[in-house]
XYZ file of C-alpha atoms in Angstrom:
331
model
C 180.686 -11.114 30.718
C 182.189 -7.766 29.839
C 183.370 -7.036 33.384
C 185.776 -9.954 33.153
C 187.342 -8.569 30.009
C 187.322 -5.128 31.571
C 189.128 -6.351 34.682
C 191.654 -8.182 32.585
C 192.387 -5.599 29.935
C 190.927 -2.358 31.253
C 194.170 -1.083 32.739
C 196.370 -2.067 29.813
C 197.954 0.793 27.915
C 198.995 -1.009 24.763
C 198.333 -4.122 22.701
C 201.860 -5.270 23.475
C 201.003 -5.372 27.186
C 197.791 -7.198 26.341
C 199.784 -9.729 24.308
C 202.133 -10.339 27.237
C 199.193 -10.786 29.582
C 197.528 -13.261 27.213
C 200.539 -15.546 27.117
C 200.974 -15.232 30.885
C 197.426 -16.478 31.522
C 197.366 -19.254 28.923
C 196.921 -22.811 30.112
C 197.841 -25.955 28.224
C 195.448 -26.906 25.456
C 194.038 -30.423 25.521
C 192.478 -32.343 22.650
C 189.551 -34.772 22.556
C 191.218 -37.080 20.034
C 188.644 -36.819 17.223
C 191.396 -37.363 14.628
C 191.999 -40.872 15.952
C 195.743 -40.344 16.420
C 197.464 -41.038 19.720
C 198.657 -38.002 21.698
C 197.439 -35.367 19.194
C 198.979 -32.565 21.265
C 202.380 -33.765 20.045
C 201.418 -33.474 16.390
C 203.361 -31.015 14.244
C 200.527 -30.830 11.696
C 199.037 -27.521 12.805
C 197.298 -24.435 11.485
C 197.327 -20.871 12.765
C 194.584 -19.924 15.199
C 193.574 -16.943 13.057
C 192.600 -19.344 10.249
C 189.593 -20.396 12.336
C 186.429 -18.302 12.287
C 185.531 -16.969 15.747
C 181.834 -17.305 16.605
C 179.969 -15.902 19.599
C 177.141 -17.956 21.069
C 175.211 -18.420 24.287
C 175.950 -15.698 26.878
C 178.555 -14.211 24.560
C 176.078 -13.564 21.744
C 175.045 -9.898 21.597
C 176.461 -9.337 25.088
C 179.719 -7.664 24.122
C 180.353 -4.248 22.721
C 182.201 -3.912 19.424
C 185.458 -2.995 21.143
C 185.202 -6.033 23.420
C 184.518 -8.340 20.479
C 187.560 -6.963 18.704
C 189.602 -7.544 21.849
C 188.357 -11.113 22.151
C 189.204 -11.698 18.488
C 192.690 -10.381 19.189
C 193.060 -12.773 22.138
C 191.972 -15.671 19.931
C 194.350 -14.799 17.127
C 197.235 -14.644 19.604
C 196.706 -18.265 20.659
C 199.273 -20.850 19.547
C 198.525 -22.890 16.433
C 195.943 -25.677 16.679
C 196.431 -29.325 15.693
C 194.783 -29.987 12.334
C 191.692 -32.245 12.225
C 191.234 -31.995 15.979
C 188.934 -30.407 18.543
C 190.810 -28.670 21.325
C 189.891 -26.840 24.528
C 192.163 -23.882 25.240
C 191.655 -22.133 28.615
C 192.736 -18.509 28.407
C 191.520 -16.894 31.640
C 190.470 -17.891 35.169
C 188.591 -15.931 37.811
C 187.794 -16.605 41.473
C 184.190 -15.535 42.088
C 181.781 -15.719 45.014
C 180.028 -18.655 43.327
C 183.075 -20.656 42.371
C 186.078 -20.940 40.086
C 185.392 -19.734 36.555
C 187.480 -20.817 33.570
C 187.086 -19.086 30.221
C 188.225 -21.135 27.236
C 188.061 -21.369 23.485
C 186.715 -24.522 21.851
C 188.639 -24.812 18.576
C 187.412 -27.128 15.830
C 189.991 -27.556 13.078
C 188.086 -30.340 11.296
C 185.951 -30.095 8.155
C 182.718 -31.012 9.966
C 180.488 -29.662 12.733
C 180.890 -31.430 16.067
C 178.276 -31.542 18.815
C 179.766 -32.070 22.252
C 177.482 -33.862 24.696
C 179.087 -34.756 28.024
C 182.538 -33.317 28.748
C 184.248 -34.501 31.980
C 186.755 -31.912 33.242
C 188.890 -31.523 36.364
C 190.747 -28.756 38.149
C 194.218 -29.627 39.441
C 196.920 -27.708 41.287
C 200.439 -27.207 39.960
C 201.430 -30.294 41.997
C 198.799 -32.362 40.186
C 196.356 -32.576 43.111
C 192.757 -32.848 41.892
C 190.497 -30.422 43.747
C 187.333 -30.515 41.629
C 185.770 -32.585 38.882
C 182.593 -32.021 36.915
C 180.898 -33.331 33.789
C 179.521 -30.466 31.706
C 176.428 -30.971 29.539
C 177.132 -29.001 26.352
C 174.230 -30.183 24.192
C 172.316 -26.935 24.690
C 175.253 -24.896 23.340
C 174.815 -26.525 19.924
C 177.471 -27.893 17.564
C 180.863 -26.299 16.995
C 181.053 -25.509 13.291
C 183.830 -26.735 11.021
C 187.008 -24.639 11.049
C 185.594 -22.417 13.771
C 186.238 -21.448 17.350
C 184.066 -20.035 20.091
C 184.457 -18.921 23.696
C 182.902 -20.999 26.445
C 182.856 -20.787 30.226
C 183.239 -23.612 32.729
C 182.073 -22.835 36.267
C 183.112 -25.086 39.135
C 180.986 -24.103 42.126
C 182.569 -24.215 45.549
C 180.258 -26.999 46.767
C 181.556 -29.136 43.874
C 185.146 -29.018 45.187
C 186.560 -31.957 47.111
C 188.946 -29.507 48.764
C 189.210 -25.732 48.600
C 192.737 -24.545 47.725
C 194.250 -21.296 48.875
C 193.158 -18.322 46.792
C 196.677 -17.785 45.493
C 197.068 -21.385 44.274
C 196.703 -21.495 40.469
C 194.464 -24.231 39.095
C 194.669 -25.922 35.696
C 191.763 -27.270 33.656
C 192.282 -30.808 32.368
C 190.258 -33.352 30.424
C 189.152 -36.320 32.493
C 189.024 -39.339 30.202
C 186.882 -42.260 31.400
C 189.058 -45.133 32.694
C 189.324 -47.931 30.146
C 188.223 -50.559 32.694
C 185.112 -48.553 33.525
C 184.360 -48.103 29.843
C 184.565 -51.832 29.200
C 182.411 -52.712 32.214
C 179.702 -50.262 31.140
C 179.538 -51.114 27.458
C 175.746 -51.342 27.479
C 175.149 -48.238 29.610
C 174.331 -44.912 28.029
C 174.271 -41.632 29.903
C 171.393 -40.540 27.632
C 169.197 -43.534 28.578
C 168.057 -44.960 31.868
C 168.892 -48.560 32.730
C 165.323 -49.643 31.949
C 165.369 -47.802 28.623
C 168.686 -49.396 27.704
C 167.350 -52.868 28.468
C 164.184 -52.142 26.473
C 166.067 -51.023 23.360
C 168.658 -53.768 23.598
C 165.838 -56.331 23.632
C 163.989 -54.573 20.829
C 167.114 -54.473 18.645
C 167.816 -58.174 19.230
C 164.242 -59.236 18.467
C 163.481 -57.056 15.453
C 166.774 -57.251 13.587
C 169.396 -59.482 15.220
C 173.080 -59.193 14.439
C 173.949 -60.910 11.153
C 177.270 -62.704 10.814
C 179.815 -60.723 8.810
C 177.754 -57.504 8.689
C 178.053 -54.150 10.409
C 175.002 -51.920 10.628
C 173.699 -48.777 12.301
C 169.949 -48.138 12.451
C 167.620 -45.696 14.137
C 165.295 -47.439 16.593
C 163.218 -44.475 17.725
C 162.880 -40.686 17.705
C 161.611 -39.051 20.879
C 161.003 -35.504 22.061
C 163.597 -34.257 24.534
C 163.912 -31.300 26.832
C 163.928 -27.751 25.475
C 161.989 -28.767 22.331
C 164.851 -30.898 21.046
C 164.966 -34.495 19.846
C 166.488 -37.729 21.097
C 167.446 -40.293 18.458
C 168.054 -43.857 19.662
C 170.511 -45.772 17.469
C 171.569 -49.415 17.522
C 175.142 -50.336 16.563
C 175.318 -53.913 15.260
C 178.630 -55.714 14.869
C 178.417 -59.119 13.221
C 182.189 -59.483 12.769
C 184.558 -61.702 14.699
C 186.390 -58.732 16.178
C 185.560 -55.668 18.240
C 184.905 -52.374 16.442
C 185.366 -48.796 17.622
C 183.126 -46.094 16.152
C 184.297 -42.487 16.170
C 181.718 -40.603 14.106
C 177.962 -40.799 13.556
C 176.108 -38.398 11.232
C 172.321 -38.259 11.621
C 169.781 -36.653 9.306
C 166.163 -36.102 10.378
C 163.379 -35.522 7.838
C 159.739 -34.537 8.245
C 156.781 -36.218 6.545
C 157.327 -34.171 3.371
C 160.999 -35.154 3.169
C 162.281 -31.743 4.264
C 165.363 -31.652 6.476
C 164.581 -31.010 10.135
C 168.123 -31.505 11.428
C 171.513 -32.580 10.151
C 174.066 -33.262 12.891
C 177.440 -34.973 13.192
C 178.570 -36.593 16.431
C 182.081 -37.473 17.509
C 182.306 -40.407 19.908
C 184.846 -41.346 22.536
C 185.409 -45.035 23.395
C 182.348 -46.241 21.470
C 183.300 -49.906 21.226
C 181.006 -52.726 20.136
C 182.169 -56.231 20.922
C 182.261 -58.961 18.274
C 178.903 -60.595 17.442
C 176.992 -58.101 19.589
C 175.054 -54.864 19.467
C 174.825 -51.676 21.490
C 172.290 -48.857 21.738
C 173.008 -45.180 22.179
C 170.862 -42.056 22.422
C 171.888 -38.888 20.588
C 170.442 -35.567 21.720
C 169.660 -32.955 19.074
C 169.152 -29.530 20.704
C 166.496 -27.211 19.309
C 169.292 -24.814 18.296
C 170.475 -27.433 15.775
C 167.024 -27.916 14.235
C 166.036 -26.157 11.028
C 162.360 -26.566 11.873
C 160.612 -25.951 15.187
C 157.346 -27.310 16.601
C 157.540 -30.521 14.575
C 155.349 -33.587 15.039
C 157.751 -36.216 16.371
C 155.446 -39.021 15.210
C 155.925 -37.904 11.580
C 159.716 -37.687 11.679
C 162.169 -40.163 10.214
C 165.905 -40.341 10.853
C 168.690 -42.155 9.076
C 172.458 -42.482 9.153
C 173.955 -41.825 5.707
C 177.386 -43.008 6.723
C 179.423 -43.659 9.838
C 183.101 -44.064 10.504
C 184.794 -46.757 12.538
C 188.384 -47.092 13.659
C 190.266 -50.068 14.939
C 193.853 -50.905 15.666
C 193.861 -54.058 13.566
C 194.265 -54.281 9.802
C 191.926 -52.161 7.603
C 188.531 -53.650 6.891
C 185.879 -52.782 4.335
C 182.293 -53.225 5.496
C 179.626 -54.490 3.108
C 177.057 -52.179 1.616
C 173.961 -51.712 3.775
C 170.408 -50.825 2.865
C 169.185 -47.221 2.896
C 172.732 -45.891 2.629
C 173.565 -47.054 6.144
C 177.096 -48.329 6.521
C 180.672 -47.496 7.387
C 183.445 -45.421 5.907
C 187.103 -46.024 6.556
């Protein structure tokens, strides 16, 4: 990691030259829309980058010398202000390597909650807008991004993942690839965290055990399973008994052990999680071991619940009825 910073800043003679180089390399920040507003990048409600706490994790943790950490902090503080109540990806450096095209970025969380990114579809495009590579990054293992914090992250596009290899001198821009709305609607019952057979099994189980009740909205945990890397997978059913479609944007999950002690407390932000009227949908949430307060737990003795969840819709405001065990919705 340090050789990249060394190559970038090693020959600089002053912070002023570093500052100029930072702004020369900066890409356009893109937002994931966790605030629920349209086109958040156009919002004037912003806070200074230096108000966020910079955290090192993954390959950055304990890999940089003090001087390099100070330099990275300086780079972060020089970034433009961030939209309030949003999660943004801000690329700040690119490097052509033997393995592929490397993009270094900051993930900036200006909300008051931790957010765990799961699947993040990104593309590389030329200045003319030609897409040359696309890849969905699995970020579960990196753990949640804490509230009012920022951290560096690297996105590597390997050469065999390119649809076409551009000239070395052609600059590439990292962009967020949102799923097409038509594809989202056609795949309402599909979940990237569950196989087709698993999805069918849980959809049937949810319908048989607790069918959708007219006029009620409910979220319940169907099962807790062990996942890779000593983590957990929590399967949740979203039930919508209303006459209109709902869109869910946030799901908090708390996992307890047999003694009632907290094993994990996570908060997920969803994109395009829509549940049609008078229907239900299942979804699997991965909890990485890095987000667990206890390790080597007995999955059979764990319980999970959803204390509250938030839904958004474009129609008039709606207040959901109270649900048992503190499960329900918040506007």
